Structures are given as structure tokens and as C-alpha cells.
Amino acid sequence: MMRQRTWAAASGVLAVGLGVIGGELSAAALSPSVTPVSAVGSSVVDLLPPGVKDWAIASFGTADKTVLLATIAVLITGLALAAGVLEYRRPFAGRAVVAGFGVVGTFAVASRPQSSLVSFVAPAVAAVVAVLVLDALVRALRAWSRSADDGRADPAPARRRFLQGAGGAAVVAAATGAAATGVRSSQSAVVRQQSSLTLPPPTEAVPPAEGSFLPGGADLGIEGVSDLVTASHDFYRIDIALVVPVVDAARWSLKVTGLVEREVEITFDELLALPLIERYVTLACVSNTVGGDLTGNARWLGWPVRELLARAGVRPGADMVLSRSVDGFTAGTPLEALTDGRDSLLAVGMNGRPLPVEHGFPVRLVVPGLYGFVSATKWVTELEVTRFADDKAYWSTRGWSERGPVKTSSRVDVPRSNATVPAGDVVVGGVAWAQHRGVEAVEVRVDGGAWQRAALATPISADTWCQYSVTLQLDAGTHSVQSRAVDRDGGLQSEAFADPAPDGAEGLHTVTFTVT
């Protein structure tokens, strides 16, 4: 009996696994941005209390989505095991559980803003495949059990039929699973579209120095200090999309609505034909902890948002622009940050290439001086001019602040925490940022002593981070080092510790190391 229950549980896993894979393949063909698994996961994310989300980002960083998807996989596996055993004990019971999960998937798909009529095919396929396979396998298992209990019958043929069915299901699951993974990872036509796109040259580029794109003295060249320009594949990614949205640039458009004199809509080709400019801008996630790595600097190509808003004509009284993403995310950006002359961009390029799909292809917002949760909308499709008093964005309804200015901060990159370095000259270095205000100075202290001025690299601009370093004479023993930045408005990095919620972390990054 125990062996039969084990086979029943395995039948449930095979049936549900084939159903999930069938649903994902159907979604890849018909609705790549909305799959049953991603829809369920996104619904879970929406329902989680803000504190749980903050804990997940603080604990897992950019791996938070992977952890959530792994958790969902474990839960689905548990459901499948139970469905198989239930179906073996009582016909229709397990199939009812699987069908119920299909209904949950359908409701989850319906809740996603990017869903369409064809999006409902995937959860239907998943449920139907799982129910049919579960029924077939458990029927064969029961036939095996009956023949084994009947002393007059030879159980070998029935056992063989079940094992052949289960083995065939496993082979099909492995093959289709590999196909689904390949389709999803390649993002099909959109990735080819992105990789083959040639961006127009900027009409206003960042000034090169000695053949490079960086001003002289901007990079100190110290091993271990963060690269001045973050490679696109290393750039942090924090957003609410469990599956990267697939957006066809040929069909993409951006609308300006709300408190405007006239609604404006622009296509991707029209955007590329405009005078694009190139700027270095450092972006920071509000969830970044003191000393964390959810900050990066890149060279962006785009068109100033203020030019698009000027076309629409902003009406008096507006003070916020609510940007919407294809995945349902919204950000409430202060209107002044998009119109005050700073280089807020509708970005189409990153580090000399079209935007990577995971970073917002074909178009995203880049706004200097604000944390990403109120400004850096990826896969943007609408800008609604409105008021803070009238509308709330995704994170402002979950306890985070509304305006999100980036706080003056710094990080110690070398020595690493718990490192061992030789006595004598010890190089302390890192990066500091105060976007749109600029960094005036960085100071370092050892073991809580007096602050010492560090050498500051030539900043690219007020909108980027900059490197710093100082060489210290340290005796053998255990030491701790801290850094603090001063911005050009005279603002000093706070020493008082504060959690990231609701408006960004505060405190001094402390690194402890050993000198031998």
C-alpha cells in the first residue's frame, strides 16, 4: 500500500508538472508577458505586507525573484503530491484539486494589467493537461493494484503499462521543460529585435577624454573599488516583474494623459528620430541598505522627458507624473524633477547598446536625484500628469514615501569586510553619491578617531557617483573604518542609523578588517 501511494504521489507530480510546462509553453506562444506561474507569483507579491517585501529584498537582494519562484515551485510540488494521493484514494478528488488550482491561475492572470483574451488560454491548457494526465496515470496505477491483489492475475502487464505511462510522461516533461526554458530565456523575437537594433548617434554626447567616454581623473584605478561605469549585465535589477515583460518595440507607444492641454502619443520609431542626448546617471534603489550594492552608474541615451511634457502642455496645479509600466507598476515622480532642467530621460540605450530586455527595453525612465521606486519605471507605456493629492503609486500605497530624493551616501569597497591586509600603507577606497547635488568631499575615520579627508576622483557630473581613496598607516591588529560624504549643498551624510523604509537607509558604512 505504501508503495502504491508513493507511485500515486509521483503521478501527481508528473501530471501537474506537465500541466505547468504546457501552460508556460502556451503563454510563450500567445502571451509571453503573462504566464500562469508568473501571474500567481505577482499576485502573491501584491498581497504580501510591505514588511515582508522589505525583508525579502534586504535578505536576498536581486535574487528575491528567484527565491519566490523557487518557493512557488515547492508549493506546487506539494500540491501535486497531495493531488496524486487524493486521486488514488478517491476518484475525482485529486482532479478537483488540480482544477481548482487552474481556477486560481485564471484569476491571477485576469488580475494582471498586461493580460489579454489570449492570456487565458495558458491556465486552461495547464489545468486540462494536468487533469487528463493525472486521470490516465492513476487509472493505470489502480489497475496494477487490482491485479496485484488478485492472486489469479499476473500483475506484470498492468505494472508495465503504468511504468511505461509514467516513464513516457517523465520524458515528455523533460523535453517540453527544456523547450519552455529555452523559449523563455531567449525571449524569442523581442531579443532578436533588441540585439539587432542600431541606435542613432546622440546629438549631444558626453564629452570623451583621450579617446574614452570618461573625463580624465574620473577613475582612480584602484583594485576592488567599484567600476566607475557599471556593466549592463552587472547593473542591479529590482522591480515587481517575476517574468521579464516582452515588449515589441514596433508596437510600443507612450501616451501622455491627465492634466495636459492635449494628449500626446509617441511611437518607438518617432522617439528614435528625435534629438537624443547621452548622459551618465547613477541610479539607486530605496531598498539599498547601508553599504549595499543596489546602486549603479551607466551611460544612458534618451530624449528629455521635459520636451515630451512641453508638447502636451502641463496644466496649472499639477505636481506629479504617474508613470505606468506594462507590468502594472506605477511610480509617482515629482513634476519638477522632470521639468527643472535636470537630464531626466526617456532612455532607449544603456552603455552604448539598446536597453537590455530586463532593464526596460524598449524604453524606460531615468531620473537623476530620485530613488528608483518613484522614478525609474521600466517598460514605460504612459505618463499621467496629476497631483500627489489625487493619485498614489505602487509603493506609496505600501507605506513608502512619496517623493524619494536620494540621500547623500558613501560605501567602503576596500578593504573588504573581514579581510586581512599587510601592515604599513593600507588603501581605503570606495564610492560616494549625492545625485543631482553632487559630491563635494569624502572623509574617512579609523577606529572611531578623527575624520580625514580622502582624495576625490574627478566627478563625471553631479548626477553620478565618484570614487575616493586615502592611504593610511596602520599597525597590526583589528581595525574598523568608516566613510561619510559631503554634498555640494553642504549636506553631510547622516551618522544616525535608519532602515531603508520608508525613504532610504541612513548611517555610516563600517568595515572591520585585520592588519598583520
Short mmCIF file of N, CA, C and O in Angstrom, two decimals, residues 47-166:
data_model
loop_
_atom_site.label_atom_id
_atom_site.label_comp_id
_atom_site.label_asym_id
_atom_site.label_seq_id
_atom_site.Cartn_x
_atom_site.Cartn_y
_atom_site.Cartn_z
N LEU A 47 -0.07 40.88 -2.64
CA LEU A 47 -0.80 40.65 -1.39
C LEU A 47 0.10 40.64 -0.15
O LEU A 47 -0.40 40.77 0.97
N LEU A 48 1.41 40.49 -0.36
CA LEU A 48 2.31 40.43 0.79
C LEU A 48 2.36 41.77 1.51
O LEU A 48 2.36 42.83 0.88
N PRO A 49 2.43 41.76 2.84
CA PRO A 49 2.61 43.02 3.59
C PRO A 49 3.93 43.67 3.21
O PRO A 49 4.90 42.98 2.87
N PRO A 50 4.01 45.00 3.24
CA PRO A 50 5.25 45.69 2.86
C PRO A 50 6.46 45.21 3.64
O PRO A 50 7.56 45.12 3.08
N GLY A 51 6.29 44.89 4.91
CA GLY A 51 7.42 44.44 5.72
C GLY A 51 8.04 43.16 5.20
O GLY A 51 9.26 42.98 5.27
N VAL A 52 7.21 42.27 4.68
CA VAL A 52 7.73 41.01 4.12
C VAL A 52 8.53 41.29 2.86
O VAL A 52 9.60 40.69 2.63
N LYS A 53 8.05 42.19 2.02
CA LYS A 53 8.78 42.53 0.80
C LYS A 53 10.12 43.18 1.15
O LYS A 53 11.14 42.86 0.53
N ASP A 54 10.10 44.07 2.13
CA ASP A 54 11.34 44.72 2.54
C ASP A 54 12.34 43.69 3.05
O ASP A 54 13.54 43.75 2.74
N TRP A 55 11.84 42.73 3.83
CA TRP A 55 12.71 41.67 4.36
C TRP A 55 13.29 40.84 3.23
O TRP A 55 14.48 40.50 3.24
N ALA A 56 12.48 40.52 2.22
CA ALA A 56 12.95 39.70 1.11
C ALA A 56 14.06 40.40 0.34
O ALA A 56 15.08 39.79 -0.01
N ILE A 57 13.87 41.69 0.06
CA ILE A 57 14.89 42.43 -0.68
C ILE A 57 16.16 42.58 0.15
O ILE A 57 17.28 42.41 -0.35
N ALA A 58 15.99 42.86 1.46
CA ALA A 58 17.16 43.01 2.33
C ALA A 58 17.91 41.69 2.48
O ALA A 58 19.14 41.67 2.57
N SER A 59 17.18 40.57 2.49
CA SER A 59 17.80 39.26 2.71
C SER A 59 18.39 38.67 1.44
O SER A 59 19.45 38.06 1.46
N PHE A 60 17.68 38.84 0.32
CA PHE A 60 18.09 38.16 -0.91
C PHE A 60 18.54 39.10 -2.02
O PHE A 60 19.06 38.64 -3.03
N GLY A 61 18.32 40.41 -1.86
CA GLY A 61 18.76 41.37 -2.87
C GLY A 61 18.14 41.08 -4.22
O GLY A 61 16.93 40.84 -4.34
N THR A 62 18.98 41.07 -5.26
CA THR A 62 18.47 40.86 -6.62
C THR A 62 18.04 39.41 -6.86
O THR A 62 17.49 39.11 -7.92
N ALA A 63 18.28 38.51 -5.89
CA ALA A 63 17.83 37.12 -6.03
C ALA A 63 16.44 36.92 -5.44
O ALA A 63 15.99 35.77 -5.34
N ASP A 64 15.76 37.99 -5.06
CA ASP A 64 14.46 37.84 -4.40
C ASP A 64 13.44 37.14 -5.30
O ASP A 64 12.64 36.33 -4.83
N LYS A 65 13.48 37.43 -6.60
CA LYS A 65 12.53 36.79 -7.51
C LYS A 65 12.81 35.30 -7.65
O LYS A 65 11.90 34.49 -7.71
N THR A 66 14.09 34.96 -7.71
CA THR A 66 14.46 33.55 -7.80
C THR A 66 13.97 32.78 -6.58
O THR A 66 13.46 31.66 -6.69
N VAL A 67 14.13 33.39 -5.41
CA VAL A 67 13.68 32.74 -4.17
C VAL A 67 12.17 32.56 -4.19
O VAL A 67 11.64 31.51 -3.81
N LEU A 68 11.44 33.60 -4.64
CA LEU A 68 9.98 33.49 -4.68
C LEU A 68 9.54 32.41 -5.65
O LEU A 68 8.65 31.60 -5.34
N LEU A 69 10.16 32.37 -6.84
CA LEU A 69 9.78 31.35 -7.81
C LEU A 69 10.11 29.95 -7.30
O LEU A 69 9.36 28.99 -7.53
N ALA A 70 11.24 29.82 -6.59
CA ALA A 70 11.58 28.52 -6.00
C ALA A 70 10.56 28.12 -4.95
O ALA A 70 10.17 26.95 -4.84
N THR A 71 10.11 29.09 -4.15
CA THR A 71 9.09 28.81 -3.14
C THR A 71 7.78 28.37 -3.79
O THR A 71 7.13 27.42 -3.34
N ILE A 72 7.41 29.05 -4.88
CA ILE A 72 6.20 28.66 -5.60
C ILE A 72 6.35 27.25 -6.15
O ILE A 72 5.41 26.44 -6.10
N ALA A 73 7.54 26.93 -6.67
CA ALA A 73 7.77 25.58 -7.20
C ALA A 73 7.61 24.52 -6.11
O ALA A 73 7.04 23.45 -6.34
N VAL A 74 8.11 24.82 -4.92
CA VAL A 74 7.96 23.88 -3.80
C VAL A 74 6.49 23.71 -3.44
O VAL A 74 6.02 22.58 -3.21
N LEU A 75 5.75 24.81 -3.40
CA LEU A 75 4.32 24.73 -3.06
C LEU A 75 3.55 23.95 -4.13
O LEU A 75 2.66 23.15 -3.81
N ILE A 76 3.87 24.18 -5.40
CA ILE A 76 3.21 23.44 -6.48
C ILE A 76 3.52 21.95 -6.37
O ILE A 76 2.64 21.10 -6.57
N THR A 77 4.77 21.64 -6.05
CA THR A 77 5.14 20.23 -5.89
C THR A 77 4.36 19.58 -4.74
O THR A 77 3.89 18.44 -4.87
N GLY A 78 4.23 20.30 -3.63
CA GLY A 78 3.44 19.77 -2.52
C GLY A 78 1.99 19.55 -2.91
O GLY A 78 1.38 18.52 -2.55
N LEU A 79 1.42 20.49 -3.65
CA LEU A 79 0.05 20.34 -4.15
C LEU A 79 -0.06 19.12 -5.06
O LEU A 79 -1.03 18.35 -4.96
N ALA A 80 0.93 18.95 -5.92
CA ALA A 80 0.89 17.82 -6.85
C ALA A 80 0.98 16.49 -6.12
O ALA A 80 0.26 15.53 -6.46
N LEU A 81 1.85 16.40 -5.13
CA LEU A 81 1.95 15.17 -4.34
C LEU A 81 0.62 14.82 -3.68
O LEU A 81 0.15 13.67 -3.74
N ALA A 82 -0.01 15.84 -3.08
CA ALA A 82 -1.30 15.62 -2.41
C ALA A 82 -2.38 15.24 -3.41
O ALA A 82 -3.21 14.35 -3.16
N ALA A 83 -2.38 15.88 -4.60
CA ALA A 83 -3.40 15.59 -5.60
C ALA A 83 -3.30 14.15 -6.08
O ALA A 83 -4.31 13.46 -6.28
N GLY A 84 -2.07 13.66 -6.26
CA GLY A 84 -1.91 12.29 -6.70
C GLY A 84 -2.43 11.29 -5.70
O GLY A 84 -3.14 10.33 -6.06
N VAL A 85 -2.11 11.48 -4.42
CA VAL A 85 -2.57 10.57 -3.38
C VAL A 85 -4.09 10.64 -3.24
O VAL A 85 -4.77 9.61 -3.11
N LEU A 86 -4.65 11.85 -3.28
CA LEU A 86 -6.10 12.01 -3.17
C LEU A 86 -6.83 11.31 -4.32
O LEU A 86 -7.86 10.67 -4.14
N GLU A 87 -6.29 11.46 -5.53
CA GLU A 87 -6.93 10.84 -6.69
C GLU A 87 -6.90 9.32 -6.59
O GLU A 87 -7.85 8.65 -7.00
N TYR A 88 -5.83 8.78 -6.04
CA TYR A 88 -5.73 7.33 -5.88
C TYR A 88 -6.74 6.82 -4.86
O TYR A 88 -7.35 5.77 -5.04
N ARG A 89 -6.90 7.58 -3.78
CA ARG A 89 -7.83 7.16 -2.73
C ARG A 89 -9.29 7.33 -3.16
O ARG A 89 -10.14 6.49 -2.86
N ARG A 90 -9.57 8.43 -3.82
CA ARG A 90 -10.95 8.74 -4.18
C ARG A 90 -10.97 9.38 -5.56
O ARG A 90 -10.49 10.51 -5.72
N PRO A 91 -11.52 8.71 -6.56
CA PRO A 91 -11.56 9.28 -7.91
C PRO A 91 -12.20 10.67 -7.91
O PRO A 91 -13.16 10.92 -7.17
N PHE A 92 -11.65 11.55 -8.72
CA PHE A 92 -12.08 12.95 -8.92
C PHE A 92 -11.56 13.91 -7.83
O PHE A 92 -11.53 15.12 -8.06
N ALA A 93 -11.16 13.37 -6.67
CA ALA A 93 -10.71 14.27 -5.60
C ALA A 93 -9.44 15.01 -6.01
O ALA A 93 -9.33 16.24 -5.87
N GLY A 94 -8.45 14.26 -6.52
CA GLY A 94 -7.21 14.90 -6.94
C GLY A 94 -7.40 15.79 -8.14
O GLY A 94 -6.83 16.88 -8.23
N ARG A 95 -8.23 15.34 -9.08
CA ARG A 95 -8.50 16.17 -10.25
C ARG A 95 -9.21 17.47 -9.87
O ARG A 95 -9.00 18.51 -10.47
N ALA A 96 -10.04 17.39 -8.84
CA ALA A 96 -10.72 18.61 -8.36
C ALA A 96 -9.71 19.61 -7.79
O ALA A 96 -9.82 20.83 -8.01
N VAL A 97 -8.70 19.08 -7.07
CA VAL A 97 -7.66 19.96 -6.53
C VAL A 97 -6.89 20.64 -7.67
O VAL A 97 -6.66 21.86 -7.66
N VAL A 98 -6.53 19.86 -8.68
CA VAL A 98 -5.79 20.41 -9.82
C VAL A 98 -6.63 21.43 -10.57
O VAL A 98 -6.15 22.51 -10.95
N ALA A 99 -7.91 21.11 -10.79
CA ALA A 99 -8.79 22.05 -11.48
C ALA A 99 -8.95 23.33 -10.67
O ALA A 99 -8.99 24.43 -11.24
N GLY A 100 -9.03 23.19 -9.35
CA GLY A 100 -9.14 24.38 -8.51
C GLY A 100 -7.93 25.28 -8.62
O GLY A 100 -8.04 26.51 -8.66
N PHE A 101 -6.75 24.64 -8.70
CA PHE A 101 -5.54 25.44 -8.88
C PHE A 101 -5.54 26.13 -10.24
O PHE A 101 -5.05 27.25 -10.39
N GLY A 102 -6.14 25.47 -11.24
CA GLY A 102 -6.28 26.10 -12.54
C GLY A 102 -7.16 27.34 -12.48
O GLY A 102 -6.90 28.34 -13.15
N VAL A 103 -8.21 27.26 -11.66
CA VAL A 103 -9.09 28.43 -11.48
C VAL A 103 -8.32 29.57 -10.82
O VAL A 103 -8.45 30.73 -11.22
N VAL A 104 -7.50 29.23 -9.81
CA VAL A 104 -6.68 30.25 -9.16
C VAL A 104 -5.75 30.91 -10.18
O VAL A 104 -5.59 32.14 -10.21
N GLY A 105 -5.13 30.09 -11.05
CA GLY A 105 -4.27 30.64 -12.08
C GLY A 105 -5.00 31.55 -13.04
O GLY A 105 -4.48 32.58 -13.46
N THR A 106 -6.25 31.20 -13.36
CA THR A 106 -7.05 32.02 -14.26
C THR A 106 -7.35 33.38 -13.63
O THR A 106 -7.23 34.43 -14.28
N PHE A 107 -7.73 33.37 -12.36
CA PHE A 107 -7.99 34.64 -11.67
C PHE A 107 -6.72 35.48 -11.56
O PHE A 107 -6.75 36.71 -11.68
N ALA A 108 -5.58 34.80 -11.32
CA ALA A 108 -4.32 35.53 -11.23
C ALA A 108 -3.98 36.19 -12.56
O ALA A 108 -3.55 37.35 -12.60
N VAL A 109 -4.16 35.45 -13.66
CA VAL A 109 -3.91 36.02 -14.98
C VAL A 109 -4.83 37.21 -15.23
O VAL A 109 -4.42 38.25 -15.77
N ALA A 110 -6.09 37.08 -14.83
CA ALA A 110 -7.05 38.17 -15.04
C ALA A 110 -6.67 39.43 -14.27
O ALA A 110 -7.01 40.54 -14.68
N SER A 111 -5.94 39.26 -13.16
CA SER A 111 -5.57 40.42 -12.33
C SER A 111 -4.39 41.19 -12.89
O SER A 111 -4.09 42.29 -12.44
N ARG A 112 -3.69 40.63 -13.87
CA ARG A 112 -2.51 41.29 -14.41
C ARG A 112 -2.90 42.32 -15.46
O ARG A 112 -3.68 42.03 -16.36
N PRO A 113 -2.37 43.54 -15.35
CA PRO A 113 -2.76 44.60 -16.28
C PRO A 113 -2.37 44.33 -17.73
O PRO A 113 -2.99 44.86 -18.65
N GLN A 114 -1.34 43.51 -17.96
CA GLN A 114 -0.92 43.25 -19.33
C GLN A 114 -1.61 42.04 -19.94
O GLN A 114 -1.27 41.61 -21.05
N SER A 115 -2.59 41.46 -19.23
CA SER A 115 -3.28 40.29 -19.76
C SER A 115 -4.25 40.70 -20.87
O SER A 115 -4.72 41.83 -20.93
N SER A 116 -4.53 39.73 -21.74
CA SER A 116 -5.49 39.92 -22.81
C SER A 116 -6.32 38.65 -22.92
O SER A 116 -6.13 37.70 -22.14
N LEU A 117 -7.21 38.61 -23.88
CA LEU A 117 -8.09 37.44 -24.01
C LEU A 117 -7.28 36.17 -24.22
O LEU A 117 -7.60 35.11 -23.64
N VAL A 118 -6.21 36.24 -25.02
CA VAL A 118 -5.43 35.03 -25.28
C VAL A 118 -4.63 34.58 -24.06
O VAL A 118 -4.17 33.44 -24.01
N SER A 119 -4.47 35.47 -23.07
CA SER A 119 -3.73 35.10 -21.87
C SER A 119 -4.41 33.99 -21.10
O SER A 119 -3.75 33.26 -20.35
N PHE A 120 -5.73 33.85 -21.27
CA PHE A 120 -6.47 32.84 -20.51
C PHE A 120 -6.32 31.44 -21.10
O PHE A 120 -6.74 30.46 -20.48
N VAL A 121 -5.72 31.34 -22.27
CA VAL A 121 -5.50 30.02 -22.86
C VAL A 121 -4.51 29.22 -22.02
O VAL A 121 -4.70 28.01 -21.79
N ALA A 122 -3.46 29.87 -21.53
CA ALA A 122 -2.39 29.17 -20.82
C ALA A 122 -2.89 28.47 -19.55
O ALA A 122 -2.61 27.28 -19.36
N PRO A 123 -3.60 29.14 -18.63
CA PRO A 123 -4.08 28.42 -17.45
C PRO A 123 -5.07 27.32 -17.78
O PRO A 123 -5.12 26.29 -17.10
N ALA A 124 -5.85 27.52 -18.86
CA ALA A 124 -6.79 26.47 -19.28
C ALA A 124 -6.02 25.25 -19.77
O ALA A 124 -6.35 24.11 -19.42
N VAL A 125 -4.98 25.47 -20.58
CA VAL A 125 -4.16 24.37 -21.06
C VAL A 125 -3.50 23.64 -19.90
O VAL A 125 -3.47 22.40 -19.83
N ALA A 126 -2.97 24.42 -18.94
CA ALA A 126 -2.31 23.82 -17.79
C ALA A 126 -3.25 22.91 -17.01
O ALA A 126 -2.90 21.78 -16.65
N ALA A 127 -4.47 23.39 -16.76
CA ALA A 127 -5.43 22.61 -15.98
C ALA A 127 -5.87 21.36 -16.73
O ALA A 127 -5.94 20.26 -16.16
N VAL A 128 -6.18 21.51 -18.02
CA VAL A 128 -6.67 20.37 -18.81
C VAL A 128 -5.60 19.29 -18.92
O VAL A 128 -5.87 18.10 -18.72
N VAL A 129 -4.37 19.68 -19.24
CA VAL A 129 -3.29 18.70 -19.36
C VAL A 129 -3.06 17.97 -18.04
O VAL A 129 -2.95 16.74 -18.00
N ALA A 130 -3.02 18.71 -16.95
CA ALA A 130 -2.78 18.09 -15.65
C ALA A 130 -3.90 17.12 -15.27
O ALA A 130 -3.63 16.03 -14.76
N VAL A 131 -5.14 17.51 -15.49
CA VAL A 131 -6.28 16.64 -15.15
C VAL A 131 -6.25 15.37 -15.98
O VAL A 131 -6.43 14.26 -15.45
N LEU A 132 -6.02 15.47 -17.29
CA LEU A 132 -6.03 14.30 -18.16
C LEU A 132 -4.89 13.33 -17.83
O LEU A 132 -5.08 12.11 -17.78
N VAL A 133 -3.70 13.88 -17.61
CA VAL A 133 -2.56 13.02 -17.31
C VAL A 133 -2.73 12.36 -15.95
O VAL A 133 -2.45 11.17 -15.79
N LEU A 134 -3.21 13.10 -14.97
CA LEU A 134 -3.44 12.52 -13.64
C LEU A 134 -4.46 11.39 -13.71
O LEU A 134 -4.27 10.32 -13.11
N ASP A 135 -5.53 11.61 -14.44
CA ASP A 135 -6.56 10.58 -14.58
C ASP A 135 -5.98 9.32 -15.23
O ASP A 135 -6.18 8.20 -14.75
N ALA A 136 -5.21 9.49 -16.30
CA ALA A 136 -4.67 8.34 -17.01
C ALA A 136 -3.67 7.56 -16.15
O ALA A 136 -3.71 6.33 -16.09
N LEU A 137 -2.78 8.26 -15.47
CA LEU A 137 -1.78 7.57 -14.66
C LEU A 137 -2.39 6.86 -13.47
O LEU A 137 -2.02 5.72 -13.15
N VAL A 138 -3.32 7.50 -12.78
CA VAL A 138 -3.92 6.87 -11.60
C VAL A 138 -4.81 5.70 -12.00
O VAL A 138 -4.88 4.69 -11.28
N ARG A 139 -5.48 5.79 -13.13
CA ARG A 139 -6.26 4.63 -13.62
C ARG A 139 -5.33 3.43 -13.83
O ARG A 139 -5.65 2.30 -13.46
N ALA A 140 -4.19 3.67 -14.47
CA ALA A 140 -3.24 2.59 -14.71
C ALA A 140 -2.69 2.06 -13.39
O ALA A 140 -2.47 0.84 -13.24
N LEU A 141 -2.48 2.94 -12.43
CA LEU A 141 -1.97 2.51 -11.12
C LEU A 141 -3.00 1.65 -10.39
O LEU A 141 -2.65 0.64 -9.77
N ARG A 142 -4.26 2.03 -10.48
CA ARG A 142 -5.31 1.22 -9.84
C ARG A 142 -5.40 -0.16 -10.49
O ARG A 142 -5.59 -1.17 -9.81
N ALA A 143 -5.28 -0.19 -11.81
CA ALA A 143 -5.31 -1.49 -12.49
C ALA A 143 -4.16 -2.38 -12.02
O ALA A 143 -4.33 -3.60 -11.82
N TRP A 144 -3.00 -1.78 -11.83
CA TRP A 144 -1.86 -2.54 -11.30
C TRP A 144 -2.17 -3.06 -9.90
O TRP A 144 -1.91 -4.23 -9.58
N SER A 145 -2.75 -2.20 -9.06
CA SER A 145 -3.07 -2.59 -7.68
C SER A 145 -4.09 -3.73 -7.66
O SER A 145 -3.96 -4.69 -6.88
N ARG A 146 -5.11 -3.63 -8.51
CA ARG A 146 -6.14 -4.67 -8.52
C ARG A 146 -5.56 -6.02 -8.96
O ARG A 146 -5.87 -7.07 -8.40
N SER A 147 -4.70 -5.98 -9.97
CA SER A 147 -4.12 -7.24 -10.44
C SER A 147 -3.18 -7.84 -9.40
O SER A 147 -3.06 -9.06 -9.29
N ALA A 148 -2.50 -6.96 -8.64
CA ALA A 148 -1.60 -7.46 -7.60
C ALA A 148 -2.39 -8.08 -6.46
O ALA A 148 -1.94 -9.05 -5.82
N ASP A 149 -3.58 -7.53 -6.17
CA ASP A 149 -4.40 -8.06 -5.08
C ASP A 149 -5.11 -9.35 -5.49
O ASP A 149 -5.53 -10.13 -4.63
N ASP A 150 -5.29 -9.52 -6.79
CA ASP A 150 -5.98 -10.71 -7.29
C ASP A 150 -4.94 -11.80 -7.53
O ASP A 150 -4.15 -11.74 -8.47
N GLY A 151 -4.93 -12.78 -6.68
CA GLY A 151 -3.92 -13.82 -6.78
C GLY A 151 -3.98 -14.61 -8.06
O GLY A 151 -3.03 -15.29 -8.44
N ARG A 152 -5.10 -14.57 -8.78
CA ARG A 152 -5.25 -15.34 -10.02
C ARG A 152 -4.70 -14.60 -11.23
O ARG A 152 -4.54 -15.18 -12.30
N ALA A 153 -4.43 -13.30 -11.10
CA ALA A 153 -3.99 -12.50 -12.26
C ALA A 153 -2.50 -12.22 -12.17
O ALA A 153 -1.93 -12.10 -11.08
N ASP A 154 -1.87 -12.10 -13.31
CA ASP A 154 -0.46 -11.74 -13.39
C ASP A 154 -0.35 -10.20 -13.37
O ASP A 154 -0.83 -9.53 -14.30
N PRO A 155 0.25 -9.60 -12.33
CA PRO A 155 0.31 -8.13 -12.24
C PRO A 155 1.33 -7.50 -13.19
O PRO A 155 1.35 -6.28 -13.36
N ALA A 156 2.19 -8.33 -13.81
CA ALA A 156 3.27 -7.77 -14.62
C ALA A 156 2.79 -6.89 -15.76
O ALA A 156 3.32 -5.78 -15.97
N PRO A 157 1.79 -7.32 -16.56
CA PRO A 157 1.35 -6.43 -17.66
C PRO A 157 0.82 -5.09 -17.17
O PRO A 157 1.12 -4.05 -17.77
N ALA A 158 0.01 -5.11 -16.09
CA ALA A 158 -0.54 -3.85 -15.57
C ALA A 158 0.58 -2.96 -15.03
O ALA A 158 0.57 -1.73 -15.21
N ARG A 159 1.54 -3.58 -14.33
CA ARG A 159 2.66 -2.80 -13.80
C ARG A 159 3.46 -2.18 -14.94
O ARG A 159 3.86 -1.01 -14.88
N ARG A 160 3.67 -2.99 -15.99
CA ARG A 160 4.42 -2.50 -17.14
C ARG A 160 3.71 -1.32 -17.81
O ARG A 160 4.34 -0.34 -18.20
N ARG A 161 2.38 -1.42 -17.95
CA ARG A 161 1.62 -0.33 -18.58
C ARG A 161 1.74 0.96 -17.76
O ARG A 161 1.91 2.06 -18.32
N PHE A 162 1.66 0.82 -16.44
CA PHE A 162 1.78 2.03 -15.61
C PHE A 162 3.17 2.63 -15.71
O PHE A 162 3.33 3.86 -15.90
N LEU A 163 4.21 1.78 -15.58
CA LEU A 163 5.57 2.30 -15.63
C LEU A 163 5.90 2.90 -16.99
O LEU A 163 6.62 3.90 -17.08
N GLN A 164 5.36 2.31 -18.05
CA GLN A 164 5.57 2.89 -19.37
C GLN A 164 4.89 4.25 -19.48
O GLN A 164 5.46 5.20 -20.04
N GLY A 165 3.69 4.35 -18.92
CA GLY A 165 2.99 5.64 -18.95
C GLY A 165 3.71 6.69 -18.13
O GLY A 165 3.88 7.84 -18.57
N ALA A 166 4.16 6.29 -16.92
CA ALA A 166 4.88 7.25 -16.07
C ALA A 166 6.21 7.65 -16.69
O ALA A 166 6.59 8.83 -16.68
#
